[in-house]
mmCIF file of C-alpha atoms and ligand atoms in Angstrom:
data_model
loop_
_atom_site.group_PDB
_atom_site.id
_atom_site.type_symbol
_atom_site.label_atom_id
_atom_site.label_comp_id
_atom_site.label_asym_id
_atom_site.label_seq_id
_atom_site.Cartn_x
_atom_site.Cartn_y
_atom_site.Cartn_z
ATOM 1 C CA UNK L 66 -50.594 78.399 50.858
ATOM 2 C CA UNK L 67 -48.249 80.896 49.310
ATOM 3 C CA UNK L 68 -48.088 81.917 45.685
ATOM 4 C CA UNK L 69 -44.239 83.188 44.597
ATOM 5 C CA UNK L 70 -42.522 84.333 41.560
ATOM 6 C CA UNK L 71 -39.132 86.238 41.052
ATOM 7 C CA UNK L 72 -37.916 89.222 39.061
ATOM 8 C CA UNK L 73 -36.138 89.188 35.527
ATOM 9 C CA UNK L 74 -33.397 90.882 34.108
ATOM 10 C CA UNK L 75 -33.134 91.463 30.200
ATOM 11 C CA UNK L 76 -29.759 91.409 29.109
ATOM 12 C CA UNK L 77 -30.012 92.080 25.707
ATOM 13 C CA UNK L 78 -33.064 92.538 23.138
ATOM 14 C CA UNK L 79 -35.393 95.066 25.318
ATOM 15 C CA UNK L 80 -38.027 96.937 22.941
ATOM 16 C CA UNK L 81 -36.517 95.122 19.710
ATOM 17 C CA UNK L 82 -38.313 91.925 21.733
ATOM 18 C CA UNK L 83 -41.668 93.559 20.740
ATOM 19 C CA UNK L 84 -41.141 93.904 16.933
ATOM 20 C CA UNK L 85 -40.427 90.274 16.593
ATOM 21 C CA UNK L 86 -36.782 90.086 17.625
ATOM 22 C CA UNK L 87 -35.023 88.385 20.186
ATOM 23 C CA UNK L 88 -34.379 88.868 23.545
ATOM 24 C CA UNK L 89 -32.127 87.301 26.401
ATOM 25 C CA UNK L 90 -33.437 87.581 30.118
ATOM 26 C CA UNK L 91 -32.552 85.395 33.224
ATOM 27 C CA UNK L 92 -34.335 85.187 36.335
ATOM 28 C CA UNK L 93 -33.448 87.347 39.219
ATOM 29 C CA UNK L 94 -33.864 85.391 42.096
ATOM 30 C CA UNK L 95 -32.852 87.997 44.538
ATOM 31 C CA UNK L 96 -36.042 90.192 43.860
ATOM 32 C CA UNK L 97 -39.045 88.201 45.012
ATOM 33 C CA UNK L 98 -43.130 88.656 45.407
ATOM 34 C CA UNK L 99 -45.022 86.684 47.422
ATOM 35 C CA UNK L 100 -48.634 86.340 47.720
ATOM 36 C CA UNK L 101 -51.049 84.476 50.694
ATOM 37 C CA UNK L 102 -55.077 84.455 50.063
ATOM 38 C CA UNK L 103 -57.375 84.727 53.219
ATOM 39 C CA UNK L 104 -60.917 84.282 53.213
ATOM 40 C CA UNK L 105 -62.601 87.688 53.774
ATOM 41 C CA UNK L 106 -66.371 88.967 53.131
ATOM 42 C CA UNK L 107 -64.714 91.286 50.687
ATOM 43 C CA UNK L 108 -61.954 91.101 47.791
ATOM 44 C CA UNK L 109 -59.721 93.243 49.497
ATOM 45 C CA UNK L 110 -55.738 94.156 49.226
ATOM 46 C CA UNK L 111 -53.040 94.520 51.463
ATOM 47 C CA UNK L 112 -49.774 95.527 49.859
ATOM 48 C CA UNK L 113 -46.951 98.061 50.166
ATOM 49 C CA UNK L 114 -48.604 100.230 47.267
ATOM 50 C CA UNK L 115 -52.497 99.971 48.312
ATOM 51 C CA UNK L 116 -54.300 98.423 51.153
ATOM 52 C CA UNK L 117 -57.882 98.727 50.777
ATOM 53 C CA UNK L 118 -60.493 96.926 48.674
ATOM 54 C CA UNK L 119 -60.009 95.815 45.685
ATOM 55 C CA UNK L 120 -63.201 97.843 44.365
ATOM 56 C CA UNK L 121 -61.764 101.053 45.329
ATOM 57 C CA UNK L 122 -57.920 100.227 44.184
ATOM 58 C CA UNK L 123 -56.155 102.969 42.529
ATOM 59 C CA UNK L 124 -55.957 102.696 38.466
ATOM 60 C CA UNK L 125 -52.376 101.653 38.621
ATOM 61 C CA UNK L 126 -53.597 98.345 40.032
ATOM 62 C CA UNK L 127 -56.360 97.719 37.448
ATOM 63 C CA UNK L 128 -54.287 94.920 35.743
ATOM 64 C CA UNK L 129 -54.038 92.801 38.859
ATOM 65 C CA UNK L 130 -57.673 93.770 40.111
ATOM 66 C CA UNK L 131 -59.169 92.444 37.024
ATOM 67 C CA UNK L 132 -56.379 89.247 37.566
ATOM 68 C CA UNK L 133 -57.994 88.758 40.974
ATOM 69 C CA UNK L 134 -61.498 89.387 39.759
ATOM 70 C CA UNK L 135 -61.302 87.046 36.824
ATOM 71 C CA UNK L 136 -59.284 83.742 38.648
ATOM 72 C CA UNK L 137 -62.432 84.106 41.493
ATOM 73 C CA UNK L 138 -64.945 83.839 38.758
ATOM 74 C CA UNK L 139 -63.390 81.515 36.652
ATOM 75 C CA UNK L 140 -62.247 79.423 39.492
ATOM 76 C CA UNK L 141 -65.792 79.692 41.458
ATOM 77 C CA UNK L 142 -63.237 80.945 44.914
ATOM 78 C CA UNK L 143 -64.452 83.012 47.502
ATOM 79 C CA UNK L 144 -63.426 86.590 47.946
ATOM 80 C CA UNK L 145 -60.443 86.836 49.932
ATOM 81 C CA UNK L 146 -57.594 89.569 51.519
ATOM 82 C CA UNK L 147 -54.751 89.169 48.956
ATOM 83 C CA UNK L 148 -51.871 90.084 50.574
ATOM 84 C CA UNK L 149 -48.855 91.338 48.359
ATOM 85 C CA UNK L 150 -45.198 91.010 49.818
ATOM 86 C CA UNK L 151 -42.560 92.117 46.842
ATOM 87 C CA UNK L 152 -39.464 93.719 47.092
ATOM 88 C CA UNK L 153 -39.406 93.721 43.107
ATOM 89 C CA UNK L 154 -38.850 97.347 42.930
ATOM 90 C CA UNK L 155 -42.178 98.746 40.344
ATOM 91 C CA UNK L 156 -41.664 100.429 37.158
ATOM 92 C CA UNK L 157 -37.843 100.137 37.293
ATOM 93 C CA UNK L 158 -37.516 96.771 34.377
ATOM 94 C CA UNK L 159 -37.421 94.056 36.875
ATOM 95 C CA UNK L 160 -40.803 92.617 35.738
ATOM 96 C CA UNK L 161 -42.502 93.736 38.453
ATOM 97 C CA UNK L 162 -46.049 93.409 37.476
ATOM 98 C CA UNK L 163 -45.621 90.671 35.619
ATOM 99 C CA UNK L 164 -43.953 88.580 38.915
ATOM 100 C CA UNK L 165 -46.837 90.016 41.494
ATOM 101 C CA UNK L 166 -49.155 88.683 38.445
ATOM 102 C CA UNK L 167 -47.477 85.398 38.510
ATOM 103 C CA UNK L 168 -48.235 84.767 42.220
ATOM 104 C CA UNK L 169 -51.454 86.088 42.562
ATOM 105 C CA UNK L 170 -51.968 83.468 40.022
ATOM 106 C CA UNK L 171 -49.961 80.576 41.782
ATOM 107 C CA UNK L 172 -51.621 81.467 44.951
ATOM 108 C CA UNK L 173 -55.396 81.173 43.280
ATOM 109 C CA UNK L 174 -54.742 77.474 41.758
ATOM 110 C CA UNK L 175 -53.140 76.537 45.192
ATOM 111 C CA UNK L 176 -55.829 77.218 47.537
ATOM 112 C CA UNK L 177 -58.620 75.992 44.771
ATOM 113 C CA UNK L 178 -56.768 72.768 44.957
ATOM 114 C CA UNK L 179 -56.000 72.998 41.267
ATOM 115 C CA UNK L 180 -52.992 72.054 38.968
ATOM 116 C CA UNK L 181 -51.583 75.021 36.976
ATOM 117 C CA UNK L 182 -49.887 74.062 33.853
ATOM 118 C CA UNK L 183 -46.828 76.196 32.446
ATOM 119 C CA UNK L 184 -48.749 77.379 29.840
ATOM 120 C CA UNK L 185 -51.937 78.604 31.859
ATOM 121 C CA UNK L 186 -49.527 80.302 34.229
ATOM 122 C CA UNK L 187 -48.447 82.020 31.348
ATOM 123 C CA UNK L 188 -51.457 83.100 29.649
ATOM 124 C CA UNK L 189 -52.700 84.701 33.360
ATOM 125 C CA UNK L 190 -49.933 86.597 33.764
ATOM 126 C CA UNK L 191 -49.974 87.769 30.308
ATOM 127 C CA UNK L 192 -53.653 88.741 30.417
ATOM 128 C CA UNK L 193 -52.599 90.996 33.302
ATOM 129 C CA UNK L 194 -49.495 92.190 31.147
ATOM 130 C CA UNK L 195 -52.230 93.129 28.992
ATOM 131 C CA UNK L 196 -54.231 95.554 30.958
ATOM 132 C CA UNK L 197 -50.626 96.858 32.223
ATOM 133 C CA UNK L 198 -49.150 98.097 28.884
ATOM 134 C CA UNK L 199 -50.638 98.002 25.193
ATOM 135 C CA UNK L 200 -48.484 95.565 23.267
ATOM 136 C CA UNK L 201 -46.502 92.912 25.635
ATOM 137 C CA UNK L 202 -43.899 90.225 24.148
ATOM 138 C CA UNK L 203 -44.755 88.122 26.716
ATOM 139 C CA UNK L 204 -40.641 87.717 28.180
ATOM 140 C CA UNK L 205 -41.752 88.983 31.646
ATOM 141 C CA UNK L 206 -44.520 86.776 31.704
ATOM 142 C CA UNK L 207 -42.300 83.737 30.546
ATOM 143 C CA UNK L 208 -39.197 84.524 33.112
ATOM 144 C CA UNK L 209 -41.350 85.084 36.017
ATOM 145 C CA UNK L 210 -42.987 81.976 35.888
ATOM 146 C CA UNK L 211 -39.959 79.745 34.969
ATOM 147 C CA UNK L 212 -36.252 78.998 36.155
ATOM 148 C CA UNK L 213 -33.478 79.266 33.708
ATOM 149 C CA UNK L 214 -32.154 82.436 31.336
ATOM 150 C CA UNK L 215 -34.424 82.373 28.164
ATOM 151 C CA UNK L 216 -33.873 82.938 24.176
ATOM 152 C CA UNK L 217 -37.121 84.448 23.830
ATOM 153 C CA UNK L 218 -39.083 85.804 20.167
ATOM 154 C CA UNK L 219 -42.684 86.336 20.384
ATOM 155 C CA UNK L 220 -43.377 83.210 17.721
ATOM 156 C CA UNK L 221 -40.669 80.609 20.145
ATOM 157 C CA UNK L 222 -38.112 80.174 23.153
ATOM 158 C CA UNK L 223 -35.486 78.117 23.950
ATOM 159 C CA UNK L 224 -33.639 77.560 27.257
ATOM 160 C CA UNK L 225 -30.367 79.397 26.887
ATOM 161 C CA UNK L 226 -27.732 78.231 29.929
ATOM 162 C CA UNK L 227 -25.537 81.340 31.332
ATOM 163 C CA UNK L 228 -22.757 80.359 32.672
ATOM 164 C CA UNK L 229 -20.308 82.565 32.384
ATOM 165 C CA UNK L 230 -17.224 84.002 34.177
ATOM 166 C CA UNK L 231 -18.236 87.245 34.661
ATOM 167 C CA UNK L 232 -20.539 89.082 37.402
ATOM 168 C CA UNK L 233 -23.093 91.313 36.965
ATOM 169 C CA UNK L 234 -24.402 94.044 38.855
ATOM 170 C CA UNK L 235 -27.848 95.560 39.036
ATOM 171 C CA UNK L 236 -28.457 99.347 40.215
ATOM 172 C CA UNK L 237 -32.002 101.144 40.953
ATOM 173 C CA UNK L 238 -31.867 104.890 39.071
ATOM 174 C CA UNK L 239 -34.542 105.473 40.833
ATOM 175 C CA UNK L 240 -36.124 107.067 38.553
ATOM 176 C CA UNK L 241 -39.058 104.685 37.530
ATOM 177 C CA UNK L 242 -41.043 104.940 34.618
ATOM 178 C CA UNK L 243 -44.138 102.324 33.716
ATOM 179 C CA UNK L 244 -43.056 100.119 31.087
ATOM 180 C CA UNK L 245 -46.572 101.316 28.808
ATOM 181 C CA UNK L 246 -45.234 104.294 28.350
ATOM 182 C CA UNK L 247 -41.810 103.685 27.282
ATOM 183 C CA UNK L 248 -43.047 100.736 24.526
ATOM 184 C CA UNK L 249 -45.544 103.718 23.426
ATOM 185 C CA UNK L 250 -42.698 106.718 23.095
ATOM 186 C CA UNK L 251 -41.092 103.571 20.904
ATOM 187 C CA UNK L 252 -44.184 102.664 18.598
ATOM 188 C CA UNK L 253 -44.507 106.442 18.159
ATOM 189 C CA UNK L 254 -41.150 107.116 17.096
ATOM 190 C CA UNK L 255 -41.421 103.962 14.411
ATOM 191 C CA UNK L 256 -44.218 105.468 12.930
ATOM 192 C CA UNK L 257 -42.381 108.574 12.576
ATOM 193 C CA UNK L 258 -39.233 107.809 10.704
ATOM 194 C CA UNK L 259 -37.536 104.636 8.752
ATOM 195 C CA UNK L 260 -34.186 105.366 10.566
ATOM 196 C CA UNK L 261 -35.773 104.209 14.070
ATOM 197 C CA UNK L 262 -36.918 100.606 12.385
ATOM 198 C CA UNK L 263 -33.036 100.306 11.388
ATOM 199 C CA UNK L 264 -31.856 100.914 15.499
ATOM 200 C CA UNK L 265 -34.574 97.929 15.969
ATOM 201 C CA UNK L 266 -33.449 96.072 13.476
ATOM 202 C CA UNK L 267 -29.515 96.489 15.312
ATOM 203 C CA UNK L 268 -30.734 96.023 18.018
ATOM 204 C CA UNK L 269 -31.856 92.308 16.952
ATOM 205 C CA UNK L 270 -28.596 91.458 15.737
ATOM 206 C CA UNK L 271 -26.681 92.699 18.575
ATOM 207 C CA UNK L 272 -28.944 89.932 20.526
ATOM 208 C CA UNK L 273 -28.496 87.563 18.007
ATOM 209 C CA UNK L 274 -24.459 88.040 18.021
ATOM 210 C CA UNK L 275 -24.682 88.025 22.339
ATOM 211 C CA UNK L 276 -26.506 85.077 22.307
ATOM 212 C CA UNK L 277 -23.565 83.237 19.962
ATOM 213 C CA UNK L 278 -21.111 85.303 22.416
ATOM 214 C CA UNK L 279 -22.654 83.642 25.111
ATOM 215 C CA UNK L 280 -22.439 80.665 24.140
ATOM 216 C CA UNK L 281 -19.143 80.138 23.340
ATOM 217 C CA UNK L 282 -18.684 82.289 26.905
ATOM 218 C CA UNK L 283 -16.794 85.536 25.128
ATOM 219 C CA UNK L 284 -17.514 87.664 28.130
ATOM 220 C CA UNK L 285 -15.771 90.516 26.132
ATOM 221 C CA UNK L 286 -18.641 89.941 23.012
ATOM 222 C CA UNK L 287 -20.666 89.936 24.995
ATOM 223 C CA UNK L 288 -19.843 93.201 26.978
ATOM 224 C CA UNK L 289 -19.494 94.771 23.295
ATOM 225 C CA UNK L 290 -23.309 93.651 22.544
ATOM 226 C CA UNK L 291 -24.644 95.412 25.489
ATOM 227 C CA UNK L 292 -22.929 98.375 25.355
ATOM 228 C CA UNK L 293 -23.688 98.932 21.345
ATOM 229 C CA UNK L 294 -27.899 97.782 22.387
ATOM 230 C CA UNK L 295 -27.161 100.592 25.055
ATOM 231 C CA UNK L 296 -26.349 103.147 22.502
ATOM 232 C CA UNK L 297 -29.331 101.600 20.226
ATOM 233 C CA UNK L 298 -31.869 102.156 23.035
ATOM 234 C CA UNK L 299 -30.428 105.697 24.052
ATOM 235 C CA UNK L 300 -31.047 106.736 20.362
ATOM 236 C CA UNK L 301 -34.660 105.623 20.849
ATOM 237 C CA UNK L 302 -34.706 107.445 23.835
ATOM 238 C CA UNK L 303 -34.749 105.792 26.405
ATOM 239 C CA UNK L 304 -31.716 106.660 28.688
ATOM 240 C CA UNK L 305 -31.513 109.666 31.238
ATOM 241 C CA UNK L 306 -29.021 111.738 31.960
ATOM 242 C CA UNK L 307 -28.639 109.080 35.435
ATOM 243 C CA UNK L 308 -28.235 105.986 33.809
ATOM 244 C CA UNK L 309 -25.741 107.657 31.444
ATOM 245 C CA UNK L 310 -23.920 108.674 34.475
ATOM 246 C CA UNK L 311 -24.262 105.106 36.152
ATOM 247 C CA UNK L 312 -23.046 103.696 32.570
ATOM 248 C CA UNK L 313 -20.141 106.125 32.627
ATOM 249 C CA UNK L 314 -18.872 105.107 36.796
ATOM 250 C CA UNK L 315 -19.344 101.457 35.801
ATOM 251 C CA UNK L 316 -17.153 101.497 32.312
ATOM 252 C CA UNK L 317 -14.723 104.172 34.586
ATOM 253 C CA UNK L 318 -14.555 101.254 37.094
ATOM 254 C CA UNK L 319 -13.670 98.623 34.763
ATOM 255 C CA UNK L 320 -17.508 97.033 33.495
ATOM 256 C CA UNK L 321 -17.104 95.220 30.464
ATOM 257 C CA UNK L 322 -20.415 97.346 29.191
ATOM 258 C CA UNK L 323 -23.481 99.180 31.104
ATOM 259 C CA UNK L 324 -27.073 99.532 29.942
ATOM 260 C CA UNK L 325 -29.956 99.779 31.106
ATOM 261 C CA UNK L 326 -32.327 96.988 31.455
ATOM 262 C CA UNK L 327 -35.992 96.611 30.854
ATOM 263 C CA UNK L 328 -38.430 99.350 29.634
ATOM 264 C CA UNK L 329 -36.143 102.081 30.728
ATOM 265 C CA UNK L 330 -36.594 105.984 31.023
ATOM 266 C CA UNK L 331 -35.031 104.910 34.367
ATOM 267 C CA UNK L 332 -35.293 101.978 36.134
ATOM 268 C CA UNK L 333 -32.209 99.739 36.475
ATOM 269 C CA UNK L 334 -28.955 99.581 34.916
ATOM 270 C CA UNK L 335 -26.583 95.873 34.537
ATOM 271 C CA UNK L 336 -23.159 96.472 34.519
ATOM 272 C CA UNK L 337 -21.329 93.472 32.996
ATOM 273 C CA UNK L 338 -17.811 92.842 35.146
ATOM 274 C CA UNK L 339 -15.054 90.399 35.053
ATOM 275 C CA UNK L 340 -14.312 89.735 38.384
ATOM 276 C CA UNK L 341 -15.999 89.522 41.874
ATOM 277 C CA UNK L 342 -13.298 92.975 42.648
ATOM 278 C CA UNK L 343 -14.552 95.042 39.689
ATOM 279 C CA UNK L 344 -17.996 93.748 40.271
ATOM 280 C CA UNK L 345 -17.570 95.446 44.150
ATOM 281 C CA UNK L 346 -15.823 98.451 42.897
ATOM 282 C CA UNK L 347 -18.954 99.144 40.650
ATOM 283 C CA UNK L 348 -21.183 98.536 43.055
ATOM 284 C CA UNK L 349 -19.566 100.401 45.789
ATOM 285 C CA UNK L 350 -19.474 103.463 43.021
ATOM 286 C CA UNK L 351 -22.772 103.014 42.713
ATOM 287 C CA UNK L 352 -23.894 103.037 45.893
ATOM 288 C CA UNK L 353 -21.661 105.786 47.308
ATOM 289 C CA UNK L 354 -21.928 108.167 44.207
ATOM 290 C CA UNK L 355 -25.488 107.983 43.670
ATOM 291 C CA UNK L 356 -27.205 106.409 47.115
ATOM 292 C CA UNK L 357 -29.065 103.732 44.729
ATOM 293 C CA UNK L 358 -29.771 100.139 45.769
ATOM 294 C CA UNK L 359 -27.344 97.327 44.177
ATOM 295 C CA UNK L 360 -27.504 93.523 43.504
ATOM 296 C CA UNK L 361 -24.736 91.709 42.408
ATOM 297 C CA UNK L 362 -24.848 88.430 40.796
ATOM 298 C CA UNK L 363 -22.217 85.339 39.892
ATOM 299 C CA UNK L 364 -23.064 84.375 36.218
ATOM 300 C CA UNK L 365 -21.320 81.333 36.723
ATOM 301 C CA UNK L 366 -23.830 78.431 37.340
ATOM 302 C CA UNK L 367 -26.534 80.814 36.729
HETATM 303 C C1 MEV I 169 -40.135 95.057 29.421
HETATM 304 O O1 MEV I 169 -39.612 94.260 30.456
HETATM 305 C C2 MEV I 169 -39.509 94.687 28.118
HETATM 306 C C3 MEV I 169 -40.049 95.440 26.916
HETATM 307 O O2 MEV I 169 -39.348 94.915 25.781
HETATM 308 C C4 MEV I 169 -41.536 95.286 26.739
HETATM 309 C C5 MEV I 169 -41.942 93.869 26.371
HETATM 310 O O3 MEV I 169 -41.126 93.089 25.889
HETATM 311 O O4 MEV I 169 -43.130 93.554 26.577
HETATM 312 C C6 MEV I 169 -39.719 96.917 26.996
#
């Protein structure tokens, strides 16, 4: 029995998302985790990051060890190897944690014969969110566990259909940063000074206006929405002086808008684009320019 769960890309509404605004993410399919369970004497873990047993896991895996500890009590299972196959780049705003969470989880219920329930799926993967950073919205753990691009607050959700005529294309800065400390530098900086609550407050009406945008499918709204949240989240912080130059070849190549996605301080950059040729030329920019890893994706359908 294998446990799965995909990636997620936030469009619009990262960090806002955790003072009560919105938020827009859709799954990304194309980044995947999945998990198998084999009976062992010992909870032990075999994954890309950490192979070894699950007592003497590095910190950076505490979240999931205490996931794996807690489903085996509560679900009376036997210890088992838990082996982890992702290719959800970590730390980088693809959800990461949240998605290896997610099928740790699935895999658990499966092999203890048991039904999980959207909403218990949920709360596991957010009690692994958790341990991973201090103050989670809970749109990683929602995305990773469902189909569909989201409308997500912290109080409600809605399913919010993207299908749009436009591409969009994903690039690795490689620079990864965990998502805890990015949502700290943020609650810091509120507590600091009034003008940092107003760039959250934009930055919930720039989701609010791209969700409207999308909607009525004004690709070029919408491509004004991200760039403006990009600006928003690079006055908070959060850019580097690579994404800014990934933003700057994907706007010289003809994006619509470039931000980053995600906790950022690195991680991965969307570029918006028209057409499947401007969605290649970024890409190919991308790629040859900076040697980072790209996705691109048809929004149509999506
Ligand atoms: C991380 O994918 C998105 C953040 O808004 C944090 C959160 O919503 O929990 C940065």
């Amino acid at each position: 029995m294998i446990g799965r769960a995909h990636g997620k890309i936030i469009l619009i509404g990262e960090h806002s998302v955790v003072y009560d605004h919105p938020a827009i993410v859709i799954p990304f399919y194309e980044s995947t985790v999945s998990v198998t369970l084999k009976e062992s004497p010992d909870n032990t873990i075999e994954s890309d990051i950490y192979s070894g047993l699950l007592s003497d896991a590095p910190d950076l895996l505490h979240p999931l060890s205490a996931l794996i500890e807690t489903l085996q009590t509560k679900l009376a299972t036997p210890s088992y190897v838990v082996k982890i196959e992702s290719n959800v780049p970590i730390g980088a705003g693809l959800g990461s944690s949240a998605a290896i969470a997610a099928a740790i989880t699935e895999a658990y219920y499966q092999n203890a014969n048991l039904k999980l329930d959207r909403q218990t799926h949920f709360d596991w993967v957010q009690f692994s969110e958790n341990l991973a950073h201090d103050n989670p919205s809970g749109i990683d753990a929602l995305c990773v566990t469902r189909q569909d691009g989201w409308y997500f607050t912290k109080q409600s959700f809605s399913p919010l259909e993207i299908n749009l005529p436009a591409y969009l294309v994903v690039g690795d800065s490689k620079m990864h940063t965990p998502t805890k400390q990015s949502v700290k530098h943020v609650a810091s900086l509120l507590k600091q000074n009034e003008d940092f609550h107003n760039i959250i407050d934009s930055l919930g009406k720039m989701t609010i206006k791209a969700k409207d945008a999308i909607e009525r499918k004004d690709i070029f709204t919408l491509g004004d929405t991200m760039n403006g949240a990009m600006e928003g989240l690079k006055a908070l912080g959060l850019s580097t002086p690579t994404i800014e130059k990934l933003n700057q070849s994907a706007l010289h190549n003809g994006a619509l808008a470039s931000k980053l996605t995600g906790g950022g301080m690195g991680g991965c950059v969307i570029a918006l684009c028209y057409d499947k040729f401007t969605a290649e030329k970024v890409s190919a920019a991308w790629r040859d320019d900076f040697s980072i890893n790209t996705w691109t994706l048809n929004l149509l359908g999506g």
